[in-house]
Amino acid sequence: MTWTLYRHFKGNQYLGLGTALDSELKTPFEVYRCLYENDLAKNWVRPLEMFEGRNEHGQARFESVARMRVVQPEDEATVLAFGYDAWGEGKPLSEFLASYEKSRNHLRGTRYLLELLDGTIVCNLNTLRFKRGLLGIASVSTAPAFRGRGYARLLLKAVMELQKFHEGEDLRFLLFSEVNPELYESCGFYVLGKEHQRFTPSIAMASGSSPLTKEEGEFLKAYF
Ligand SMILES: CC(C)(COP(=O)(O)OP(=O)(O)OC[C@H]1O[C@@H](n2cnc3c(N)ncnc32)[C@H](O)[C@@H]1OP(=O)(O)O)[C@@H](O)C(=O)NCCC(=O)NCCS
């Protein structure tokens, strides 16, 4: 499945969840979800004609900006190479890519990628399913030529919102940041206390605001 990501003309970003037919009017509606906090509602519907239409200034109301999908076997070499400069440790690229065949997190995870509308793959990340209600994020990487354009943040938000749509708003995410935590703070994560910082310089972070439960802390210990 492929999900389209949109930018509203006022600037907010949305995840397209699909279209649905109104049971009474028999007209199609777009179903979509906010990629930002919205106290009123996260999921919205709007008549498809209006969703695809233009505002009174002639601007597209919702502009497609990229697509998200699950990484397929044929995408793997492309997306794994995005992290080569950061994690390659001087190995040849072929050796670096082959090392994923033995990576526990790679093997147990589900990867998502972000592609531009012309099909260029620009970013990817891995999700680790720990238990019901608890997911890990790992190996966020953007193609070097496409960094600094907001793609990592967009993909992260879209993956998190898709998972919350399926599992509920209380779903918690864990991760270890190897970069300035601001990237993840802007997506709703906070830096965990010293007692959880076992893999420095990577910084342990969690989404939400409540402290980790004992069980969540145990999953964090066994992350790698
Ligand atoms: C880190 C990385 C994934 C960021 O991807 P990106 O698509 O360039 O990120 P975005 O453009 O979405 O940046 C979002 C925010 O992240 C922060 N950020 C981005 N790259 C960063 C970096 N290398 N170091 C620190 N902060 C960074 C910035 O604060 C940026 O906010 P701004 O747009 O307000 O300036 C990318 O540089 C990369 O692939 N690096 C190699 C692999 C890696 O280290 N991954 C991180 C694993 S935790």
CSV table of C-alpha atoms and ligand atoms in Angstrom, one decimal:
chain,number,residue,atom,x,y,z
A,1,MET,CA,0.0,0.0,0.0
A,2,THR,CA,1.1,3.5,-0.7
A,3,TRP,CA,0.0,6.6,1.2
A,4,THR,CA,0.1,10.1,-0.2
A,5,LEU,CA,1.4,13.0,1.9
A,6,TYR,CA,-0.2,16.4,1.4
A,7,ARG,CA,0.5,20.0,2.3
A,8,HIS,CA,-2.5,22.2,2.8
A,9,PHE,CA,-2.2,25.7,1.3
A,10,LYS,CA,-2.0,27.1,4.9
A,11,GLY,CA,1.1,24.9,5.5
A,12,ASN,CA,0.0,22.0,7.6
A,13,GLN,CA,0.9,18.4,6.5
A,14,TYR,CA,-1.5,15.5,6.2
A,15,LEU,CA,-1.4,11.8,5.6
A,16,GLY,CA,-4.0,10.6,3.0
A,17,LEU,CA,-5.7,7.4,4.4
A,18,GLY,CA,-7.8,6.7,1.3
A,19,THR,CA,-11.2,7.5,-0.2
A,20,ALA,CA,-14.6,6.4,1.0
A,21,LEU,CA,-18.1,6.6,-0.5
A,22,ASP,CA,-20.7,8.5,1.6
A,23,SER,CA,-23.5,5.9,2.2
A,24,GLU,CA,-26.3,8.3,1.7
A,25,LEU,CA,-25.0,10.7,-1.0
A,26,LYS,CA,-23.0,8.1,-2.9
A,27,THR,CA,-20.3,10.7,-3.4
A,28,PRO,CA,-16.6,10.1,-2.7
A,29,PHE,CA,-14.8,11.6,0.3
A,30,GLU,CA,-11.1,11.8,1.1
A,31,VAL,CA,-10.1,10.4,4.5
A,32,TYR,CA,-7.0,12.0,5.9
A,33,ARG,CA,-5.0,12.5,9.1
A,34,CYS,CA,-3.2,15.5,10.6
A,35,LEU,CA,0.6,15.2,10.9
A,36,TYR,CA,0.5,17.8,13.8
A,37,GLU,CA,-1.3,18.1,17.1
A,38,ASN,CA,-4.9,19.0,16.7
A,39,ASP,CA,-7.1,19.0,19.7
A,40,LEU,CA,-10.3,18.9,17.7
A,41,ALA,CA,-9.6,15.7,15.8
A,42,LYS,CA,-6.7,13.9,14.1
A,43,ASN,CA,-8.8,12.2,11.4
A,44,TRP,CA,-10.9,14.2,8.9
A,45,VAL,CA,-13.1,13.6,5.9
A,46,ARG,CA,-13.8,16.1,3.1
A,47,PRO,CA,-15.7,15.7,-0.3
A,48,LEU,CA,-13.1,14.4,-2.8
A,49,GLU,CA,-14.0,17.1,-5.3
A,50,MET,CA,-13.2,19.8,-2.7
A,51,PHE,CA,-10.1,18.0,-1.5
A,52,GLU,CA,-8.7,17.9,-5.0
A,53,GLY,CA,-10.0,21.4,-5.8
A,54,ARG,CA,-8.7,24.9,-5.5
A,55,ASN,CA,-9.4,27.7,-3.1
A,56,GLU,CA,-10.7,31.1,-3.9
A,57,HIS,CA,-7.2,32.3,-4.8
A,58,GLY,CA,-6.8,29.5,-7.4
A,59,GLN,CA,-4.3,27.5,-5.2
A,60,ALA,CA,-4.6,23.7,-4.9
A,61,ARG,CA,-6.2,23.2,-1.5
A,62,PHE,CA,-4.1,20.1,-0.8
A,63,GLU,CA,-0.9,19.6,-2.8
A,64,SER,CA,0.7,16.1,-3.0
A,65,VAL,CA,4.2,16.4,-1.7
A,66,ALA,CA,5.5,12.8,-1.5
A,67,ARG,CA,4.4,9.2,-1.0
A,68,MET,CA,5.1,6.7,1.8
A,69,ARG,CA,5.2,2.9,1.4
A,70,VAL,CA,6.7,-0.2,3.0
A,71,VAL,CA,10.2,-1.0,1.8
A,72,GLN,CA,10.2,-3.9,-0.6
A,73,PRO,CA,13.1,-6.4,-1.1
A,74,GLU,CA,14.1,-4.6,-4.4
A,75,ASP,CA,14.3,-1.2,-2.5
A,76,GLU,CA,16.6,-2.4,0.2
A,77,ALA,CA,20.0,-1.7,-1.4
A,78,THR,CA,18.9,1.8,-2.2
A,79,VAL,CA,17.5,2.7,1.2
A,80,LEU,CA,20.2,1.0,3.3
A,81,ALA,CA,22.9,2.9,1.4
A,82,PHE,CA,21.5,6.2,2.7
A,83,GLY,CA,23.2,5.5,6.0
A,84,TYR,CA,26.5,4.5,4.6
A,85,ASP,CA,28.3,7.8,5.3
A,86,ALA,CA,27.2,7.7,9.0
A,87,TRP,CA,27.4,3.9,9.7
A,88,GLY,CA,29.8,2.5,7.1
A,89,GLU,CA,32.8,2.5,9.4
A,90,GLY,CA,35.1,2.6,6.3
A,91,LYS,CA,33.8,-0.7,5.0
A,92,PRO,CA,33.2,-1.1,1.2
A,93,LEU,CA,29.6,-0.4,0.4
A,94,SER,CA,28.9,-4.0,-0.6
A,95,GLU,CA,30.2,-5.2,2.8
A,96,PHE,CA,28.1,-2.6,4.6
A,97,LEU,CA,24.9,-3.6,2.8
A,98,ALA,CA,25.7,-7.3,3.4
A,99,SER,CA,26.0,-6.6,7.2
A,100,TYR,CA,22.2,-6.0,7.3
A,101,GLU,CA,21.7,-9.7,6.6
A,102,LYS,CA,22.8,-10.3,10.2
A,103,SER,CA,21.3,-7.3,11.8
A,104,ARG,CA,18.7,-8.3,14.4
A,105,ASN,CA,16.8,-5.0,14.1
A,106,HIS,CA,16.8,-5.0,10.3
A,107,LEU,CA,15.5,-8.6,10.3
A,108,ARG,CA,12.7,-8.1,12.8
A,109,GLY,CA,11.7,-4.6,11.7
A,110,THR,CA,9.4,-3.1,9.1
A,111,ARG,CA,10.9,-0.4,7.1
A,112,TYR,CA,9.0,2.5,5.5
A,113,LEU,CA,10.3,4.8,2.8
A,114,LEU,CA,9.4,8.2,1.4
A,115,GLU,CA,9.5,8.8,-2.3
A,116,LEU,CA,8.9,11.9,-4.3
A,117,LEU,CA,6.1,12.0,-6.8
A,118,ASP,CA,8.5,11.1,-9.7
A,119,GLY,CA,9.4,7.9,-7.8
A,120,THR,CA,12.8,9.0,-6.4
A,121,ILE,CA,13.3,7.4,-3.0
A,122,VAL,CA,14.7,10.0,-0.6
A,123,CYS,CA,14.4,8.7,3.0
A,124,ASN,CA,13.6,5.6,5.1
A,125,LEU,CA,13.3,4.4,8.7
A,126,ASN,CA,12.8,1.1,10.5
A,127,THR,CA,10.0,0.3,13.0
A,128,LEU,CA,10.5,-2.4,15.7
A,129,ARG,CA,7.4,-4.0,17.2
A,130,PHE,CA,8.2,-4.6,20.9
A,131,LYS,CA,4.7,-5.3,22.2
A,132,ARG,CA,1.2,-4.1,21.8
A,133,GLY,CA,1.3,-0.3,22.3
A,134,LEU,CA,5.1,0.0,22.1
A,135,LEU,CA,7.1,0.5,19.0
A,136,GLY,CA,10.8,1.3,18.3
A,137,ILE,CA,12.1,3.6,15.6
A,138,ALA,CA,15.6,2.9,14.2
A,139,SER,CA,18.0,3.7,11.4
A,140,VAL,CA,16.4,6.9,10.1
A,141,SER,CA,18.3,8.0,7.1
A,142,THR,CA,18.0,10.4,4.1
A,143,ALA,CA,19.8,10.2,0.8
A,144,PRO,CA,22.8,12.6,1.2
A,145,ALA,CA,21.6,14.7,-1.8
A,146,PHE,CA,18.2,15.2,-0.2
A,147,ARG,CA,19.1,16.1,3.3
A,148,GLY,CA,18.0,19.3,5.0
A,149,ARG,CA,14.7,19.5,3.1
A,150,GLY,CA,12.4,18.1,5.9
A,151,TYR,CA,12.1,14.6,4.6
A,152,ALA,CA,13.2,12.8,7.7
A,153,ARG,CA,10.8,14.7,9.8
A,154,LEU,CA,7.9,14.2,7.3
A,155,LEU,CA,8.5,10.5,7.1
A,156,LEU,CA,8.8,10.1,10.9
A,157,LYS,CA,5.6,12.0,11.5
A,158,ALA,CA,3.7,10.0,8.8
A,159,VAL,CA,4.9,6.7,10.1
A,160,MET,CA,4.0,7.6,13.7
A,161,GLU,CA,0.5,8.9,12.7
A,162,LEU,CA,-0.2,5.8,10.6
A,163,GLN,CA,0.7,3.5,13.5
A,164,LYS,CA,-1.4,5.6,15.9
A,165,PHE,CA,-4.3,5.4,13.5
A,166,HIS,CA,-4.1,1.6,13.6
A,167,GLU,CA,-3.3,1.1,17.3
A,168,GLY,CA,-4.7,4.2,19.1
A,169,GLU,CA,-3.5,7.5,20.3
A,170,ASP,CA,-1.7,6.1,23.3
A,171,LEU,CA,0.8,4.1,21.2
A,172,ARG,CA,4.3,4.9,22.5
A,173,PHE,CA,7.5,5.1,20.5
A,174,LEU,CA,11.1,4.7,21.7
A,175,LEU,CA,14.3,5.5,19.8
A,176,PHE,CA,18.0,6.3,20.2
A,177,SER,CA,19.1,9.5,18.6
A,178,GLU,CA,22.5,9.8,17.1
A,179,VAL,CA,22.0,13.4,16.1
A,180,ASN,CA,20.8,16.5,17.8
A,181,PRO,CA,17.6,15.4,19.6
A,182,GLU,CA,15.8,18.5,18.2
A,183,LEU,CA,14.8,16.4,15.1
A,184,TYR,CA,12.9,14.0,17.3
A,185,GLU,CA,11.7,16.6,19.9
A,186,SER,CA,9.9,18.3,17.0
A,187,CYS,CA,8.1,15.0,16.4
A,188,GLY,CA,6.9,14.6,20.0
A,189,PHE,CA,9.8,12.8,21.7
A,190,TYR,CA,11.6,13.8,24.9
A,191,VAL,CA,15.0,12.9,26.2
A,192,LEU,CA,14.8,10.2,28.8
A,193,GLY,CA,16.5,10.5,32.2
A,194,LYS,CA,20.0,9.3,33.0
A,195,GLU,CA,18.9,5.9,34.2
A,196,HIS,CA,17.9,5.0,30.6
A,197,GLN,CA,21.1,6.4,28.9
A,198,ARG,CA,23.0,3.2,28.4
A,199,PHE,CA,24.3,3.6,24.8
A,200,THR,CA,25.8,7.0,24.9
A,201,PRO,CA,26.6,9.0,22.7
A,202,SER,CA,23.2,7.8,21.3
A,203,ILE,CA,20.4,9.5,23.3
A,204,ALA,CA,17.5,7.4,24.5
A,205,MET,CA,14.2,9.2,23.8
A,206,ALA,CA,10.5,8.3,24.1
A,207,SER,CA,7.3,9.9,22.7
A,208,GLY,CA,4.7,11.3,25.0
A,209,SER,CA,5.4,12.8,28.4
A,210,SER,CA,4.9,10.2,31.0
A,211,PRO,CA,7.9,8.3,32.5
A,212,LEU,CA,8.6,4.9,31.1
A,213,THR,CA,7.1,1.9,32.9
A,214,LYS,CA,9.5,-0.7,34.2
A,215,GLU,CA,8.5,-3.0,31.2
A,216,GLU,CA,9.2,-0.2,28.7
A,217,GLY,CA,12.6,0.4,30.3
A,218,GLU,CA,13.4,-3.3,29.8
A,219,PHE,CA,12.6,-3.1,26.1
A,220,LEU,CA,14.9,-0.1,25.9
A,221,LYS,CA,17.7,-2.1,27.5
A,222,ALA,CA,17.4,-4.8,24.8
A,223,TYR,CA,17.0,-2.4,21.9
A,224,PHE,CA,20.2,-3.3,20.0
B,1,LIG,C1,19.8,12.8,10.4
B,1,LIG,C2,19.1,12.7,9.1
B,1,LIG,C3,18.3,11.4,9.0
B,1,LIG,C4,18.3,13.9,8.9
B,1,LIG,O1,17.6,13.8,7.7
B,1,LIG,P1,17.0,15.1,6.9
B,1,LIG,O2,16.0,14.6,5.9
B,1,LIG,O3,18.1,15.9,6.4
B,1,LIG,O4,16.3,15.8,8.1
B,1,LIG,P2,15.2,17.0,8.0
B,1,LIG,O5,15.5,17.9,6.8
B,1,LIG,O6,13.8,16.4,8.1
B,1,LIG,O7,15.5,17.8,9.3
B,1,LIG,C5,14.7,18.0,10.3
B,1,LIG,C6,15.4,18.6,11.5
B,1,LIG,O8,16.4,17.7,12.0
B,1,LIG,C7,17.5,18.4,12.4
B,1,LIG,N1,18.6,17.8,11.7
B,1,LIG,C8,18.7,17.3,10.5
B,1,LIG,N2,19.9,16.8,10.2
B,1,LIG,C9,20.6,16.8,11.3
B,1,LIG,C10,21.9,16.4,11.6
B,1,LIG,N3,22.7,15.8,10.8
B,1,LIG,N4,22.3,16.7,12.9
B,1,LIG,C11,21.5,17.3,13.8
B,1,LIG,N5,20.3,17.7,13.5
B,1,LIG,C12,19.8,17.5,12.3
B,1,LIG,C13,17.3,19.8,12.1
B,1,LIG,O9,17.0,20.4,13.4
B,1,LIG,C14,16.1,19.9,11.2
B,1,LIG,O10,15.3,20.9,11.6
B,1,LIG,P3,15.2,22.3,10.7
B,1,LIG,O11,14.6,21.8,9.4
B,1,LIG,O12,14.2,23.1,11.5
B,1,LIG,O13,16.5,22.8,10.6
B,1,LIG,C15,20.2,12.7,7.9
B,1,LIG,O14,21.1,13.7,8.1
B,1,LIG,C16,20.9,11.4,7.8
B,1,LIG,O15,20.5,10.5,7.0
B,1,LIG,N6,22.1,11.2,8.5
B,1,LIG,C17,22.8,10.0,8.4
B,1,LIG,C18,22.2,8.9,9.2
B,1,LIG,C19,21.9,9.3,10.7
B,1,LIG,O16,22.7,9.8,11.4
B,1,LIG,N7,20.6,9.1,11.1
B,1,LIG,C20,20.1,9.5,12.4
B,1,LIG,C21,19.9,8.3,13.2
B,1,LIG,S1,19.3,8.8,14.8
